[in-house]
Coordinates of C-alpha atoms and ligand atoms in Angstrom, one line a residue:
M4 CA 86.3 92.9 83.6
I5 CA 89.8 94.2 83.6
S6 CA 92.3 91.9 82.4
E7 CA 96.0 92.2 81.2
D8 CA 95.1 91.4 77.8
R9 CA 92.3 94.2 77.7
V10 CA 95.0 96.8 79.0
R11 CA 97.9 95.7 76.5
A12 CA 95.2 96.1 73.8
L13 CA 94.8 99.7 74.8
A14 CA 98.1 100.4 75.2
G15 CA 98.9 99.2 71.5
H16 CA 95.8 101.3 70.4
R17 CA 97.3 103.7 67.6
G18 CA 94.6 106.0 66.2
S19 CA 94.4 109.1 63.8
C20 CA 93.6 111.6 66.3
V21 CA 93.9 112.3 70.1
V22 CA 92.2 109.9 72.5
T23 CA 90.5 111.2 75.6
S24 CA 91.4 109.0 78.9
C25 CA 88.8 109.5 81.8
Y26 CA 88.8 108.1 85.1
L27 CA 85.9 108.7 87.2
D28 CA 85.4 107.7 90.8
V29 CA 82.0 106.8 91.5
D30 CA 82.5 104.7 94.6
G31 CA 79.1 104.7 96.8
R32 CA 81.0 104.6 99.8
R33 CA 82.4 108.2 98.9
H34 CA 79.7 109.5 96.7
P35 CA 76.5 108.4 97.8
R36 CA 74.7 110.7 95.8
H37 CA 74.9 110.6 92.0
A38 CA 75.1 114.3 92.0
D39 CA 78.3 114.0 93.7
Y40 CA 80.3 112.1 91.1
E41 CA 78.3 113.8 88.0
A42 CA 79.6 117.3 89.6
Q43 CA 83.5 115.8 89.6
L44 CA 82.5 114.8 85.8
D45 CA 81.8 118.2 84.9
G46 CA 85.2 119.7 86.3
L47 CA 87.1 117.0 84.6
L48 CA 85.2 117.5 81.1
R49 CA 86.2 121.3 81.6
E50 CA 89.8 120.3 82.4
A51 CA 89.5 118.0 79.1
R52 CA 88.4 120.8 76.7
E53 CA 91.2 123.1 77.7
K54 CA 94.2 120.2 77.0
A55 CA 92.3 119.6 73.6
A56 CA 92.8 122.9 72.7
G57 CA 96.8 122.3 72.5
F58 CA 96.4 119.7 69.8
G59 CA 94.6 121.9 67.3
P60 CA 91.1 122.3 66.1
E61 CA 90.9 118.7 64.6
A62 CA 91.3 117.3 68.2
V63 CA 89.2 119.8 69.9
R64 CA 86.2 118.6 67.7
S65 CA 87.1 114.8 68.4
V66 CA 87.5 115.5 72.1
A67 CA 84.1 117.4 72.2
G68 CA 82.1 114.4 70.8
D69 CA 84.2 112.1 73.3
L70 CA 83.0 114.2 76.2
D71 CA 79.4 114.2 75.2
R72 CA 79.5 110.4 74.7
I73 CA 81.1 110.0 78.0
A74 CA 78.5 112.3 79.9
S75 CA 75.6 110.7 78.3
W76 CA 77.0 107.2 79.2
V77 CA 77.4 108.4 82.7
K78 CA 74.2 109.9 83.2
G79 CA 72.3 106.8 81.4
G80 CA 73.0 105.0 84.7
F81 CA 74.8 101.8 85.6
N82 CA 74.9 99.3 88.3
R83 CA 76.7 100.9 91.6
S84 CA 76.7 97.6 93.7
H85 CA 79.6 96.2 92.0
V86 CA 81.4 99.3 90.0
R87 CA 83.6 102.0 92.0
G88 CA 85.3 103.4 89.2
L89 CA 84.7 103.9 85.9
V90 CA 87.6 104.4 82.8
F91 CA 86.5 105.6 79.4
F92 CA 88.8 106.0 76.3
A93 CA 87.2 107.4 73.5
C94 CA 88.1 109.0 70.1
S95 CA 85.4 109.9 68.3
A96 CA 87.3 111.0 65.4
D97 CA 88.0 107.1 64.6
G98 CA 84.7 106.0 66.2
F99 CA 86.8 104.4 69.3
F100 CA 85.0 103.9 72.6
D101 CA 85.5 101.7 75.4
V102 CA 84.4 101.8 79.1
V103 CA 86.1 99.7 81.8
E104 CA 83.9 99.1 85.1
S105 CA 86.5 98.5 87.6
P106 CA 85.1 97.1 91.0
L107 CA 88.0 98.9 92.8
P108 CA 88.3 102.7 93.6
V109 CA 90.0 104.9 90.5
S110 CA 91.5 108.5 91.4
N111 CA 89.7 111.4 89.1
E112 CA 92.1 111.9 86.3
I113 CA 91.2 113.0 82.4
V114 CA 93.9 112.8 79.9
V115 CA 93.8 113.8 76.4
N116 CA 96.9 112.5 74.4
H117 CA 98.0 110.6 71.4
T118 CA 97.4 107.0 73.3
P119 CA 95.0 105.8 75.8
H120 CA 96.3 106.4 79.6
V121 CA 96.3 102.8 81.0
R122 CA 98.9 103.6 83.7
P123 CA 96.3 103.6 86.6
L124 CA 94.5 100.4 85.6
E125 CA 97.7 98.7 85.1
S126 CA 98.6 99.7 88.7
I127 CA 95.0 98.1 89.6
L128 CA 95.6 95.1 88.0
Q129 CA 98.7 94.4 90.0
A130 CA 97.8 95.7 93.3
Y131 CA 95.7 92.6 93.1
E132 CA 96.4 89.2 92.4
R133 CA 93.6 86.2 92.1
F134 CA 93.9 84.0 95.0
A135 CA 91.7 81.4 96.8
V136 CA 91.3 80.7 100.6
L137 CA 90.7 77.4 102.0
L138 CA 89.3 77.4 105.5
V139 CA 89.2 74.2 107.1
D140 CA 88.2 72.2 110.4
R141 CA 87.5 68.7 110.9
Q142 CA 84.2 68.8 109.2
R143 CA 84.0 71.9 107.1
A144 CA 85.7 73.3 104.5
R145 CA 85.0 76.5 102.6
L146 CA 87.1 77.7 99.5
F147 CA 86.6 81.7 98.5
R148 CA 88.0 82.8 95.6
F149 CA 89.1 86.3 94.8
E150 CA 89.9 88.4 91.7
L151 CA 90.6 92.1 92.2
G152 CA 90.3 91.9 95.9
E153 CA 86.6 91.1 95.5
L154 CA 84.9 87.3 96.5
T155 CA 84.0 85.9 93.1
E156 CA 83.4 82.2 94.0
H157 CA 82.5 80.4 97.2
T158 CA 82.4 76.5 97.8
E159 CA 81.3 74.6 100.5
V160 CA 82.6 71.0 101.5
F161 CA 80.8 69.4 104.6
D162 CA 81.2 65.8 105.7
A163 CA 79.7 65.1 109.2
V164 CA 82.1 63.7 111.5
P165 CA 80.4 61.5 114.4
R166 CA 80.9 63.2 117.6
G167 CA 82.9 61.2 120.2
G168 CA 79.4 60.3 121.9
D169 CA 76.2 58.6 121.5
Q170 CA 73.1 60.3 119.4
A171 CA 72.0 62.2 122.6
G172 CA 75.7 63.5 122.9
H173 CA 76.5 62.0 126.0
P174 CA 80.2 61.0 126.3
A175 CA 80.7 57.5 125.4
Q176 CA 83.2 55.4 127.7
G177 CA 85.7 52.8 127.7
S178 CA 86.8 50.9 124.6
R179 CA 83.9 51.8 122.9
A180 CA 85.0 55.3 123.4
A181 CA 88.5 54.7 122.0
H182 CA 86.8 52.9 118.9
V183 CA 84.5 55.9 118.5
Q184 CA 87.6 58.3 118.4
R185 CA 89.8 56.3 116.1
H186 CA 86.6 56.0 113.7
S187 CA 86.0 60.1 114.0
E188 CA 89.7 60.6 113.3
E189 CA 89.6 58.6 110.3
V190 CA 86.2 60.1 109.1
A191 CA 88.0 63.6 109.7
H192 CA 91.1 62.6 107.7
R193 CA 88.5 61.6 104.6
H194 CA 86.9 65.0 104.8
L195 CA 90.2 66.7 104.7
K196 CA 91.4 64.6 101.4
H197 CA 88.0 65.3 100.1
A198 CA 88.3 69.1 100.8
A199 CA 91.9 68.8 99.3
E200 CA 90.6 67.1 96.0
V201 CA 87.6 69.5 95.8
T202 CA 90.0 72.5 96.1
F203 CA 92.6 71.1 93.6
T204 CA 89.4 70.5 90.8
E205 CA 88.2 74.1 91.4
L206 CA 91.5 75.6 91.1
Q207 CA 92.5 73.6 88.1
Q208 CA 89.5 75.0 86.5
R209 CA 90.0 78.4 87.4
P210 CA 93.6 79.2 88.7
V211 CA 94.9 81.5 91.0
E212 CA 98.4 82.8 91.8
H213 CA 98.4 82.1 95.6
V214 CA 96.4 79.9 98.3
I215 CA 95.7 81.2 101.8
L216 CA 95.1 78.4 104.2
G217 CA 92.9 79.0 107.5
G218 CA 91.7 77.0 110.3
P219 CA 92.9 75.2 113.9
H220 CA 96.4 75.0 113.3
E221 CA 96.7 71.2 113.5
V222 CA 93.9 70.6 111.0
V223 CA 95.4 73.4 108.6
V224 CA 99.0 71.2 108.9
E225 CA 97.1 68.2 108.1
V226 CA 95.1 69.4 105.0
E227 CA 98.4 70.9 103.8
G228 CA 100.1 67.6 103.6
L229 CA 97.2 66.5 101.6
L230 CA 96.8 69.2 98.9
H231 CA 98.2 68.1 95.4
P232 CA 101.7 69.7 94.8
W233 CA 100.1 72.0 92.3
V234 CA 98.1 73.6 95.0
R235 CA 100.8 73.0 97.7
E236 CA 103.3 74.8 95.8
R237 CA 100.9 78.1 95.6
V238 CA 100.3 78.1 99.5
A239 CA 101.2 81.6 100.6
D240 CA 100.4 81.7 104.4
R241 CA 98.5 80.1 106.7
L242 CA 95.9 82.1 108.8
V243 CA 94.5 81.3 112.5
I244 CA 90.7 82.1 111.8
A245 CA 87.5 80.2 112.5
A246 CA 86.3 78.1 109.6
T247 CA 83.2 79.8 110.0
A248 CA 84.3 83.1 109.9
G249 CA 82.1 85.4 107.5
A250 CA 83.0 86.5 104.0
D251 CA 83.9 90.0 104.9
E252 CA 86.6 88.7 107.7
V253 CA 88.2 86.5 105.2
R254 CA 88.5 88.7 102.9
Q255 CA 90.3 91.6 105.3
A256 CA 92.6 88.8 106.4
A257 CA 93.6 87.7 103.2
L258 CA 93.9 91.2 101.6
S259 CA 96.6 91.8 104.2
V260 CA 98.5 88.8 103.4
E261 CA 98.3 89.7 99.8
A262 CA 99.3 93.3 100.6
A263 CA 102.6 91.7 102.7
L264 CA 103.2 89.0 99.7
T265 CA 103.2 92.4 97.0
R266 CA 105.7 94.5 99.2
R267 CA 107.9 91.3 99.5
S268 CA 107.8 90.5 95.8
E269 CA 108.4 94.5 94.6
A270 CA 111.5 94.5 97.0
A271 CA 112.9 91.1 95.7
L272 CA 112.3 93.1 92.1
V273 CA 114.1 96.0 93.2
D274 CA 117.0 94.1 94.7
R275 CA 117.4 92.0 91.5
L276 CA 117.6 95.2 89.7
R277 CA 120.1 96.5 92.2
D278 CA 122.2 93.3 91.7
A279 CA 122.2 93.5 87.9
I280 CA 123.4 97.0 87.5
G281 CA 125.6 96.3 90.2
T282 CA 127.3 93.4 87.9
G283 CA 127.4 95.5 85.0
G284 CA 125.0 94.0 82.9
G285 CA 121.5 93.0 82.6
G286 CA 120.1 96.1 84.1
V287 CA 119.9 100.0 83.7
A288 CA 118.5 102.9 86.1
G289 CA 117.7 106.0 85.7
L290 CA 115.1 108.0 82.8
E291 CA 117.4 108.4 80.1
A292 CA 119.0 104.9 80.1
T293 CA 115.9 103.0 80.9
L294 CA 114.2 105.3 78.1
A295 CA 117.1 104.1 75.5
A296 CA 116.9 100.4 76.5
L297 CA 113.2 100.6 75.9
V298 CA 113.6 102.4 72.5
E299 CA 116.1 99.7 71.7
R300 CA 113.6 96.9 72.6
R301 CA 116.1 95.5 75.2
V302 CA 113.5 95.5 78.1
D303 CA 112.4 92.3 79.5
L304 CA 110.8 94.0 83.1
L305 CA 110.4 97.8 83.3
L306 CA 109.8 98.9 87.0
V307 CA 108.5 102.2 88.1
S308 CA 107.9 104.0 91.1
E309 CA 104.1 104.6 91.8
G310 CA 103.2 108.4 91.2
Y311 CA 106.4 109.0 89.0
A312 CA 105.9 111.5 86.3
T313 CA 108.1 113.8 84.2
E314 CA 108.0 115.7 81.0
G315 CA 110.2 114.2 78.1
W316 CA 110.2 114.0 74.2
R317 CA 108.4 111.5 71.9
C318 CA 108.9 110.9 68.0
R319 CA 106.0 110.2 66.3
S320 CA 107.3 109.2 63.7
C321 CA 109.9 106.3 64.9
R322 CA 108.5 106.1 68.5
Y323 CA 111.7 107.3 69.8
L324 CA 111.6 108.2 73.5
G325 CA 114.2 110.5 75.4
P326 CA 114.5 113.0 78.2
M327 CA 116.1 115.4 75.6
G328 CA 114.4 117.3 72.8
R329 CA 113.4 118.6 70.3
R330 CA 115.1 117.0 67.4
C331 CA 114.7 113.2 67.3
P332 CA 118.4 111.6 67.6
R333 CA 117.2 108.8 65.8
C334 CA 115.7 110.1 62.5
A335 CA 115.8 113.6 62.7
E336 CA 112.5 114.8 63.0
D337 CA 110.8 117.2 65.4
M338 CA 109.6 115.4 68.4
D339 CA 106.6 116.2 70.6
L340 CA 107.0 117.7 74.1
V341 CA 104.9 115.3 76.4
D342 CA 103.6 116.1 79.7
D343 CA 104.5 112.6 81.3
V344 CA 107.4 110.5 79.4
V345 CA 107.1 108.1 82.2
E346 CA 103.6 107.3 81.2
E347 CA 104.7 106.7 77.5
A348 CA 107.2 104.7 78.6
V349 CA 104.9 102.5 80.3
E350 CA 102.6 102.2 77.4
E351 CA 105.6 101.5 75.1
A352 CA 106.6 98.6 77.4
L353 CA 102.8 97.3 77.4
A354 CA 102.4 97.4 74.0
N355 CA 105.8 95.6 73.1
K356 CA 104.7 92.7 75.4
C357 CA 107.4 93.8 78.1
R358 CA 106.5 93.2 81.7
V359 CA 105.8 96.3 83.8
Q360 CA 106.0 96.7 87.6
M361 CA 104.9 99.6 89.3
V362 CA 106.4 99.8 92.7
R363 CA 104.9 101.4 95.7
E364 CA 107.2 103.2 98.3
S365 CA 110.3 101.7 97.6
A366 CA 113.4 103.8 98.9
D367 CA 115.7 101.5 96.9
L368 CA 114.4 102.3 93.5
D369 CA 113.8 106.2 94.3
V370 CA 117.9 106.1 95.0
L371 CA 118.2 104.4 91.7
G372 CA 116.4 107.4 89.7
R373 CA 112.4 106.1 90.3
I374 CA 112.8 104.0 87.0
G375 CA 114.7 101.0 86.0
A376 CA 114.6 97.9 83.8
L377 CA 115.9 94.3 83.6
L378 CA 117.2 93.7 80.3
R379 CA 116.8 90.6 77.6
F380 CA 120.4 91.0 76.4
Ligands
ZN14 ZN1 112.5 109.8 65.6

């Protein structure tokens, strides 16, 4: 399973030789036959051999070993029903080999560098938070738990409510009818209380970031009032959806809520960055200023436009990062030219326990230079 801890550990990996990072799309929806993605893999492996040549003979040997191991892992077979992307990190010179099986698709990419290429993994993690959907009606409650966009758990609560009629279903009449009506409302209320309690217990055991409520409007309003405050403050939205909806319908509805939430929270962070820069403290933007803040360990949150990549320089002896080379301004050593200094910045931030936010389609962040940071001091 992908987790924030695992990505941070990978970002912090430092070895004696270069690391091969390989992202392979094995999504059965796009590649129904094994031969389809195996052909893609062959292309990636060729690309890696060429890239390794630029790092010298020791790297060429190590990368060749990495590629053999990746190829045999893929050919050895894996369960494609739950895996849509494979991510490999390898350095055979150090005996390092790690495979992440992603339930979400990845784009084919192979990178040879001194550190693992973790940015796409971090993007995947951020795109999908953990959330739950509670569907209710007067006698049914269903709690769905989603992780990385996939349904991971499902709990059903059913409390039979007497219909407003006799055993045969004929409507009752007169004061008898009023009594049955009142009784059935009490039972429904008890049912919703029960549903709220089960929800709290389940989510206490395995917490989520958001809860989405669904069902007939008046039932949703009632259950929301009965939820434990810890659950209620996580309610992100309410959907009018049948409590009997199929898992896939629930998932689709919930994912569009999640997508809207993600866009809103990204926009809010970009606004915070702009305000911090405008008031003259607490924030920096643009490549040079952001890299400088990162090197000085002043970054609290790094914001990067998704897809932003640019050349830059990295010092291997003191870990300085900058847009200009070749001499390191900190330790005067010669620095390495890197294809993507933004990637290096993201890894540095993750390894230093900074928060990193990839931002999709933000014209405001693009205007600020596609990268920026909120500062600790
Ligand atoms: Zn240096």
